[in-house]
Tab-separated table of C-alpha atoms in Angstrom:
chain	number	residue	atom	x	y	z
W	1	UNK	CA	-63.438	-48.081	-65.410
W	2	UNK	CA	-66.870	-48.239	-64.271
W	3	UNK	CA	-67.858	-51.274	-62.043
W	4	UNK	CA	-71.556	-52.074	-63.162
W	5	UNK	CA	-73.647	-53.861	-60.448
W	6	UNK	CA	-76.867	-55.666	-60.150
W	7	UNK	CA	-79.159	-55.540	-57.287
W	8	UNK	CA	-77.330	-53.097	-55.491
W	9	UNK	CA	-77.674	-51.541	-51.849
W	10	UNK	CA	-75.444	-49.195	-50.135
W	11	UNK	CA	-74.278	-47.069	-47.312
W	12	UNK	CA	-72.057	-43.608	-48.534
W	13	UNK	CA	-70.175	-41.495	-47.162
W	14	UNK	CA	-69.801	-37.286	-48.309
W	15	UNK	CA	-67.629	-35.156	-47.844
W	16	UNK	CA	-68.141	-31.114	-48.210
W	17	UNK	CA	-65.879	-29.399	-50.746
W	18	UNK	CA	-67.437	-25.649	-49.280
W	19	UNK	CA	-64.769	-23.497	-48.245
W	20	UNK	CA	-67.697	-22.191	-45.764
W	21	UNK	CA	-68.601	-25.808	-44.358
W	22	UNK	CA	-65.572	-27.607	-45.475
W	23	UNK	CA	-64.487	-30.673	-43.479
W	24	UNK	CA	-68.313	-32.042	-42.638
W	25	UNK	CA	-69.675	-35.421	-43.634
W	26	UNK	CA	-72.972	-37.239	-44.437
W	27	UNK	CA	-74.154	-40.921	-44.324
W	28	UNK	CA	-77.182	-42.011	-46.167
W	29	UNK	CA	-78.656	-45.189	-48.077
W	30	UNK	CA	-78.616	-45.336	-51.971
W	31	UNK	CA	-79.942	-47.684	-54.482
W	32	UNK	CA	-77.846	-45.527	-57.234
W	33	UNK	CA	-75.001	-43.932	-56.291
W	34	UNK	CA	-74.529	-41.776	-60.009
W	35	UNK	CA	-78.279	-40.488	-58.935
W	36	UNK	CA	-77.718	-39.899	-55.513
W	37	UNK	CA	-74.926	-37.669	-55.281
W	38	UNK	CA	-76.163	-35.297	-58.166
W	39	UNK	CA	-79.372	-35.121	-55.917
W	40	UNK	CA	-77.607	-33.931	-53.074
W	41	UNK	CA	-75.779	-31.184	-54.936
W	42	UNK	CA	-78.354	-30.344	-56.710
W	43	UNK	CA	-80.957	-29.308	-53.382
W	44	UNK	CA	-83.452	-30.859	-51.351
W	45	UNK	CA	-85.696	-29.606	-54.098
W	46	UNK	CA	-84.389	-32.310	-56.798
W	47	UNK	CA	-84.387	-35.122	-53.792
W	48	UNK	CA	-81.232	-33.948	-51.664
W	49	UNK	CA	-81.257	-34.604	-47.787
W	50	UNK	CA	-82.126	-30.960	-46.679
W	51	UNK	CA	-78.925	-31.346	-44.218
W	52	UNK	CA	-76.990	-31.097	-47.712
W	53	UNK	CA	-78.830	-28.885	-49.418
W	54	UNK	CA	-77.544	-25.158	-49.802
W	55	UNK	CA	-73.586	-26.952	-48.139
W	56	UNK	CA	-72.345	-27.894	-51.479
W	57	UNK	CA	-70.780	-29.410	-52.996
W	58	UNK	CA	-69.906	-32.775	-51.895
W	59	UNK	CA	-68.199	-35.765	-53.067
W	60	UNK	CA	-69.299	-38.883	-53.072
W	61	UNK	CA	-66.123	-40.490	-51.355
W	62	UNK	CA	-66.858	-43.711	-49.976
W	63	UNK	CA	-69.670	-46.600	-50.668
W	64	UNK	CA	-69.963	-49.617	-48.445
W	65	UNK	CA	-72.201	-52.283	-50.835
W	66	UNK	CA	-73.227	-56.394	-50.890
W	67	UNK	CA	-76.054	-55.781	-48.244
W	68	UNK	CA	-78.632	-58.506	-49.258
W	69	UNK	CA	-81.704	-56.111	-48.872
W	70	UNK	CA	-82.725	-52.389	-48.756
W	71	UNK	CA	-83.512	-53.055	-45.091
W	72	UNK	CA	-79.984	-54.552	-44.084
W	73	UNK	CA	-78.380	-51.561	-45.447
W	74	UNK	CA	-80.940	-48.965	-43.551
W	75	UNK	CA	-79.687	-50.522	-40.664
W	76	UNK	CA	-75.832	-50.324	-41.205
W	77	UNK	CA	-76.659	-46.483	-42.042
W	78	UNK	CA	-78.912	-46.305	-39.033
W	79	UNK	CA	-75.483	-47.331	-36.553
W	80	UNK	CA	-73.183	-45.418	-38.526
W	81	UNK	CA	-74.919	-42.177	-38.486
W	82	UNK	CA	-75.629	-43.186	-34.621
W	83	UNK	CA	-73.038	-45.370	-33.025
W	84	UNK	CA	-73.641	-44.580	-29.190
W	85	UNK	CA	-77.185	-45.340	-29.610
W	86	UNK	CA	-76.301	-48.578	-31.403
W	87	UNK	CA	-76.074	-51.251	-28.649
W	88	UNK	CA	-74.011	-53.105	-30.742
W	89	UNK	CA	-71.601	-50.136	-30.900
W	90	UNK	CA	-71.279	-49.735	-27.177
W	91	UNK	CA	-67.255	-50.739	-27.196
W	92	UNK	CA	-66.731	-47.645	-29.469
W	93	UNK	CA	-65.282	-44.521	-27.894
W	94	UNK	CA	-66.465	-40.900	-28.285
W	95	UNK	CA	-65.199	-38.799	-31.199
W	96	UNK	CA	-62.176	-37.111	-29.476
W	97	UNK	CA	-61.632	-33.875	-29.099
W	98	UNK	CA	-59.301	-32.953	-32.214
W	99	UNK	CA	-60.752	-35.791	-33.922
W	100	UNK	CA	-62.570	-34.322	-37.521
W	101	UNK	CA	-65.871	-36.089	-38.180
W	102	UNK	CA	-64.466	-37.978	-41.100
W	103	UNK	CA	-61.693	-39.700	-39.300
W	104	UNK	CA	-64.272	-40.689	-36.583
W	105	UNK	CA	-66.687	-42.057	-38.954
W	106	UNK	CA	-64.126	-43.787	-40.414
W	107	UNK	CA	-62.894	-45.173	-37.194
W	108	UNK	CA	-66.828	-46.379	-36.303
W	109	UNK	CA	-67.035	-48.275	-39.609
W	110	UNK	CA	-63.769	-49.802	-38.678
W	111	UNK	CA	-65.250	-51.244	-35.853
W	112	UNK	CA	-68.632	-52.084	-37.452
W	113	UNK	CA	-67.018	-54.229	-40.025
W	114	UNK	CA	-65.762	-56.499	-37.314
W	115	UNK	CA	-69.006	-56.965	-35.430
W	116	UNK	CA	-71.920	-59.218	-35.901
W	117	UNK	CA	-73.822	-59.173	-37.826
W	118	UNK	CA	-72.017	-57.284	-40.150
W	119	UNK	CA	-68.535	-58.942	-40.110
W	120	UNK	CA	-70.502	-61.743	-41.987
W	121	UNK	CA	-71.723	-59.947	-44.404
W	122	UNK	CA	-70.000	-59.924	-48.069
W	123	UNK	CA	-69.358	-55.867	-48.439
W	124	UNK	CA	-66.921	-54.194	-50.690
W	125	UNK	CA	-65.518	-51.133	-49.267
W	126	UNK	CA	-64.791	-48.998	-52.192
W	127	UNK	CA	-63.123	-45.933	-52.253
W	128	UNK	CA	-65.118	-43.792	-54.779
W	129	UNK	CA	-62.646	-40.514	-54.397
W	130	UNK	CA	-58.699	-42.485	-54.062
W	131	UNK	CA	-57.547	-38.708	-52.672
W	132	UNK	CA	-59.823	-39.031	-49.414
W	133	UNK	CA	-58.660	-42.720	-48.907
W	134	UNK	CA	-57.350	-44.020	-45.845
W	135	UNK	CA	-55.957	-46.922	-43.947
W	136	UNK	CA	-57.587	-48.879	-41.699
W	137	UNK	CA	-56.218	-48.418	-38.223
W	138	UNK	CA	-53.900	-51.595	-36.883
W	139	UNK	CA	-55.731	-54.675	-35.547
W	140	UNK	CA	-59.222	-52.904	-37.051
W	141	UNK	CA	-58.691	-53.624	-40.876
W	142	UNK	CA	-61.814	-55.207	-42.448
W	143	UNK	CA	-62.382	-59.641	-42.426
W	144	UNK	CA	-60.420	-60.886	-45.586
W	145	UNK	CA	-63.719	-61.638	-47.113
W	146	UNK	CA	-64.628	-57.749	-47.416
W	147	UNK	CA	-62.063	-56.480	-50.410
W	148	UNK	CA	-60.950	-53.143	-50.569
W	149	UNK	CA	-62.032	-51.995	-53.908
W	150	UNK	CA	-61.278	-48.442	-56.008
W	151	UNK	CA	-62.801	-46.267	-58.726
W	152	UNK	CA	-66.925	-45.595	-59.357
W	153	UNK	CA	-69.815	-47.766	-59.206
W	154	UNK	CA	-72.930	-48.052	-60.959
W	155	UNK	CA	-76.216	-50.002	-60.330
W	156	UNK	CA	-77.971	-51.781	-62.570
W	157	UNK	CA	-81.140	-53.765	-63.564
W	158	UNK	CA	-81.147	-57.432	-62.127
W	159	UNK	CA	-82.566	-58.350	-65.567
W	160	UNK	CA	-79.681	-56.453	-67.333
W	161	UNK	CA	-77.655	-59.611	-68.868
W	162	UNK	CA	-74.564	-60.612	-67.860
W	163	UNK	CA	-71.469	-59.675	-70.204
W	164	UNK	CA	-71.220	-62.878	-72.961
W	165	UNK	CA	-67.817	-65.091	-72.320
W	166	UNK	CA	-65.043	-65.391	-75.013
W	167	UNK	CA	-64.868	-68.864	-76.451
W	168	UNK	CA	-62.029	-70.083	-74.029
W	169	UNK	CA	-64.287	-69.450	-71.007
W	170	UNK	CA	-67.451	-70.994	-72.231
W	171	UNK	CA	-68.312	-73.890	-70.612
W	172	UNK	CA	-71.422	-76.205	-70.354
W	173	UNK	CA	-73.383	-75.340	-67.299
W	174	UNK	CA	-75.605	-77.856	-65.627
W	175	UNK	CA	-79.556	-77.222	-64.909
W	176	UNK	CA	-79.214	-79.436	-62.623
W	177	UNK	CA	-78.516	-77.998	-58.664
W	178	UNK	CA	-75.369	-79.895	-57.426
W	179	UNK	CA	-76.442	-80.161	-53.951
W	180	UNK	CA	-80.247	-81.475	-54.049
W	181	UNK	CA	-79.745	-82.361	-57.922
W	182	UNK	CA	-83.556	-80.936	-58.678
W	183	UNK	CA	-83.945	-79.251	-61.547
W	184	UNK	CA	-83.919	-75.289	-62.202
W	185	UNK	CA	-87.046	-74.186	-63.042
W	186	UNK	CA	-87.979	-70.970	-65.148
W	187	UNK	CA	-89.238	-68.007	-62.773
W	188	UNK	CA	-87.778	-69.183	-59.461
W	189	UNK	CA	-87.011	-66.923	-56.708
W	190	UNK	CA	-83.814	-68.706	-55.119
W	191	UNK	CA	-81.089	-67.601	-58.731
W	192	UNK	CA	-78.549	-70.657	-58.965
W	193	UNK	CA	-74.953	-69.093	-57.868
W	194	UNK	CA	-72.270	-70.434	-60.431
W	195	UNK	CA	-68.987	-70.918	-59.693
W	196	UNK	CA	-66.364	-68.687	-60.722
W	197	UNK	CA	-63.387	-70.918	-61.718
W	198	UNK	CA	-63.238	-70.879	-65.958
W	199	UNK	CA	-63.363	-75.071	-65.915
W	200	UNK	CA	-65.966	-75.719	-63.039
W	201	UNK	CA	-69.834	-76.284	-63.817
W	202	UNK	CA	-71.150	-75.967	-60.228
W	203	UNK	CA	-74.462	-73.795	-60.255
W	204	UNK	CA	-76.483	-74.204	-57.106
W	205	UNK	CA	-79.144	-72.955	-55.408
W	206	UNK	CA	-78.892	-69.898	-53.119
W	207	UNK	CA	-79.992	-71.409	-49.874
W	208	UNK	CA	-79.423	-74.890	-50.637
W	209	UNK	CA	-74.980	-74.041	-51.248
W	210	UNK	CA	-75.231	-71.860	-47.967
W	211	UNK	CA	-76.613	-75.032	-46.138
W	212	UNK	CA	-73.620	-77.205	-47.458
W	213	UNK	CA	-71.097	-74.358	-46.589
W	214	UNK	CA	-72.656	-73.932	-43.048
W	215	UNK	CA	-72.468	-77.806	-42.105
W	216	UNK	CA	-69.751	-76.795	-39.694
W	217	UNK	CA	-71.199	-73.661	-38.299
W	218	UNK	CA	-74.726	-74.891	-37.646
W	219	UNK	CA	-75.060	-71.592	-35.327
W	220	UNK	CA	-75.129	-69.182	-38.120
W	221	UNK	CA	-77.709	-68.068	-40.978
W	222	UNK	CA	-74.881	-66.567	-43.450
W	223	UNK	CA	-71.793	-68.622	-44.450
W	224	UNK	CA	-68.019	-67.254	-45.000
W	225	UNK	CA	-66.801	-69.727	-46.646
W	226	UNK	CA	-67.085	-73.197	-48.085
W	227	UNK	CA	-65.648	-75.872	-50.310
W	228	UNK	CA	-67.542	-75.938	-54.507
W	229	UNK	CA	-69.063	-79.238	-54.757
W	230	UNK	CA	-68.204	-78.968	-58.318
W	231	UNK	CA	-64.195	-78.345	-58.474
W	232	UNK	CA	-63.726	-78.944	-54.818
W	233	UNK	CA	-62.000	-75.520	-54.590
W	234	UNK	CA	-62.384	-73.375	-50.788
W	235	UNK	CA	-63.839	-70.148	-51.783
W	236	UNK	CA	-65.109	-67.203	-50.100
W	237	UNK	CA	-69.280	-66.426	-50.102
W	238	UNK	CA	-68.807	-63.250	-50.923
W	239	UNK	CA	-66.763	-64.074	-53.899
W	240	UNK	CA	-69.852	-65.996	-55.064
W	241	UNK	CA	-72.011	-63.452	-54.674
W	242	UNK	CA	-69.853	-60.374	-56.015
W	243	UNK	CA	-69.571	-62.916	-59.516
W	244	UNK	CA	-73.279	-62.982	-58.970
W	245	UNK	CA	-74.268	-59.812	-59.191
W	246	UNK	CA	-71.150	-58.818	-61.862
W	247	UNK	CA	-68.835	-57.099	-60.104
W	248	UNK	CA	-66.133	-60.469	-59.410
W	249	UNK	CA	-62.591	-59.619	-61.605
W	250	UNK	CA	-62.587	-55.918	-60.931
W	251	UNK	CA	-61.635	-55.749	-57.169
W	252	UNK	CA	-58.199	-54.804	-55.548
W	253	UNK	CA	-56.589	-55.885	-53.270
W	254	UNK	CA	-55.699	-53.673	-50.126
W	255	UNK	CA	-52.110	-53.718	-50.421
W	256	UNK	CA	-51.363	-52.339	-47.233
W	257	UNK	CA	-53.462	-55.226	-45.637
W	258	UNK	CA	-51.204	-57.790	-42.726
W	259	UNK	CA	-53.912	-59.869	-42.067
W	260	UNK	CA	-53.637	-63.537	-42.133
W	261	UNK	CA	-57.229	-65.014	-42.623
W	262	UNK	CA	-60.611	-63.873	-41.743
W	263	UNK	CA	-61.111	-65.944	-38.917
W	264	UNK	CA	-58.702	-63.962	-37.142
W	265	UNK	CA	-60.439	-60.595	-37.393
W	266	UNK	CA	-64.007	-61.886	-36.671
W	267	UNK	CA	-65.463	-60.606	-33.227
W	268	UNK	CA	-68.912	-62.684	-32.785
């Protein structure tokens, strides 16, 4: 099954299938991951990075996306192509000597997930190609809010519609914000989130939710967490912004995964 998913930003990793260059890797930025890898095996000529082009062919075999911009996600591919110029990334070690380029790169995005800013962020780490997957070392597993996800991706349109509920899950949805209680206007900028339990109303502004969820963390810009001022349920940001952008419902869980809560892997 395809995941379809609006507004999307992310940071890939390839691997080459050559027999002549076998065993080397690539990071870049996409906006459209179905696009992007038939660019790079097709040539620099049809828009491939000209350190692919001619190497193929590649696969596609991991995507790190939920980056709220284009420029968020140019910098997560800036420190992952370069972690010892990162000064963020200073803790990492040096690929080691009969370490392949793939395990270190994974081993670098281990470590990026737990570091600020990133650890706040609400990525999915999906495995595009389940044959190349592998675990996160001990102690460096991803923050419970970044799922583990498997199988393709696909970006879409922000204005494509959302998939119409069944008659058990339709519910009446307020146009009213339930934290300033103003009223949603046609055309604005700041989309209500809605929450994701089948019974619960709640729609809220963007920036006016993150406010209530960061009441108790009045040092940071992005929340974690937070209680819905509609059913009064704790739920995750990133959950609320995965359901936003219509890819909530088709995540898995890691199942090899020992963590206890997210607050435990966070290094800020």
């Amino acid at each position: 099954m395809v995941v379809e998913v609006r507004g999307f930003f992310g940071v890939y990793l390839l691997y080459c299938t050559n027999p002549r260059y076998q065993g080397r890797i690539y990071i870049g930025f996409t906006v459209n991951p179905e696009r992007r890898i038939d660019q790079h095996n097709a040539g620099k000529r049809c828009g491939g990075a000209w350190k692919t082009s001619g190497r193929g062919p590649w696969d596609m075999v991991l995507i790190v996306h939920g980056f709220p911009s284009d420029v968020a996600a140019l910098r997560f591919e800036w420190a992952w192509q370069h972690p010892h110029s990162s000064r963020r990334l200073t803790h990492v070690t040096r690929r080691r000597t009969r370490e392949r380029p793939f395990d270190f790169h994974l081993r670098v995005l281990a470590h990026m997930l737990q570091t600020a800013p990133w650890c706040r962020l609400p990525l999915t780490i999906r495995w595009l190609k389940q044959e190349y997957c592998r675990e996160f070392p001990p102690g460096l597993e991803p923050p419970l809010h970044m799922p583990i996800a498997f199988g393709p991706v696909r970006a879409v349109k922000d204005t494509k519609c959302a998939e119409p509920l069944s008659p058990e899950e339709q519910v009446v949805t307020t146009k009213h914000c339930s934290v300033c209680l103003k009223t949603f206007q046609d055309g604005d900028e700041d989309i209500p989130l809605h929450c994701f339990h089948p019974t619960c109303t709640m729609a809220a502004h963007i920036f006016c939710l993150s406010r209530l969820f960061l009441e108790k963390e009045p040092n940071h810009i992005l929340p974690i967490e937070g209680q819905c001022p509609g059913c009064k349920n704790l739920i995750l940001w990133g959950d609320l912004i995965r359901h936003h952008k219509g890819c909530y419902g088709n995540l898995e869980a890691d199942p090899t995964s020992s963590q206890k809560h997210w607050a435990d892997e966070l290094q800020l």
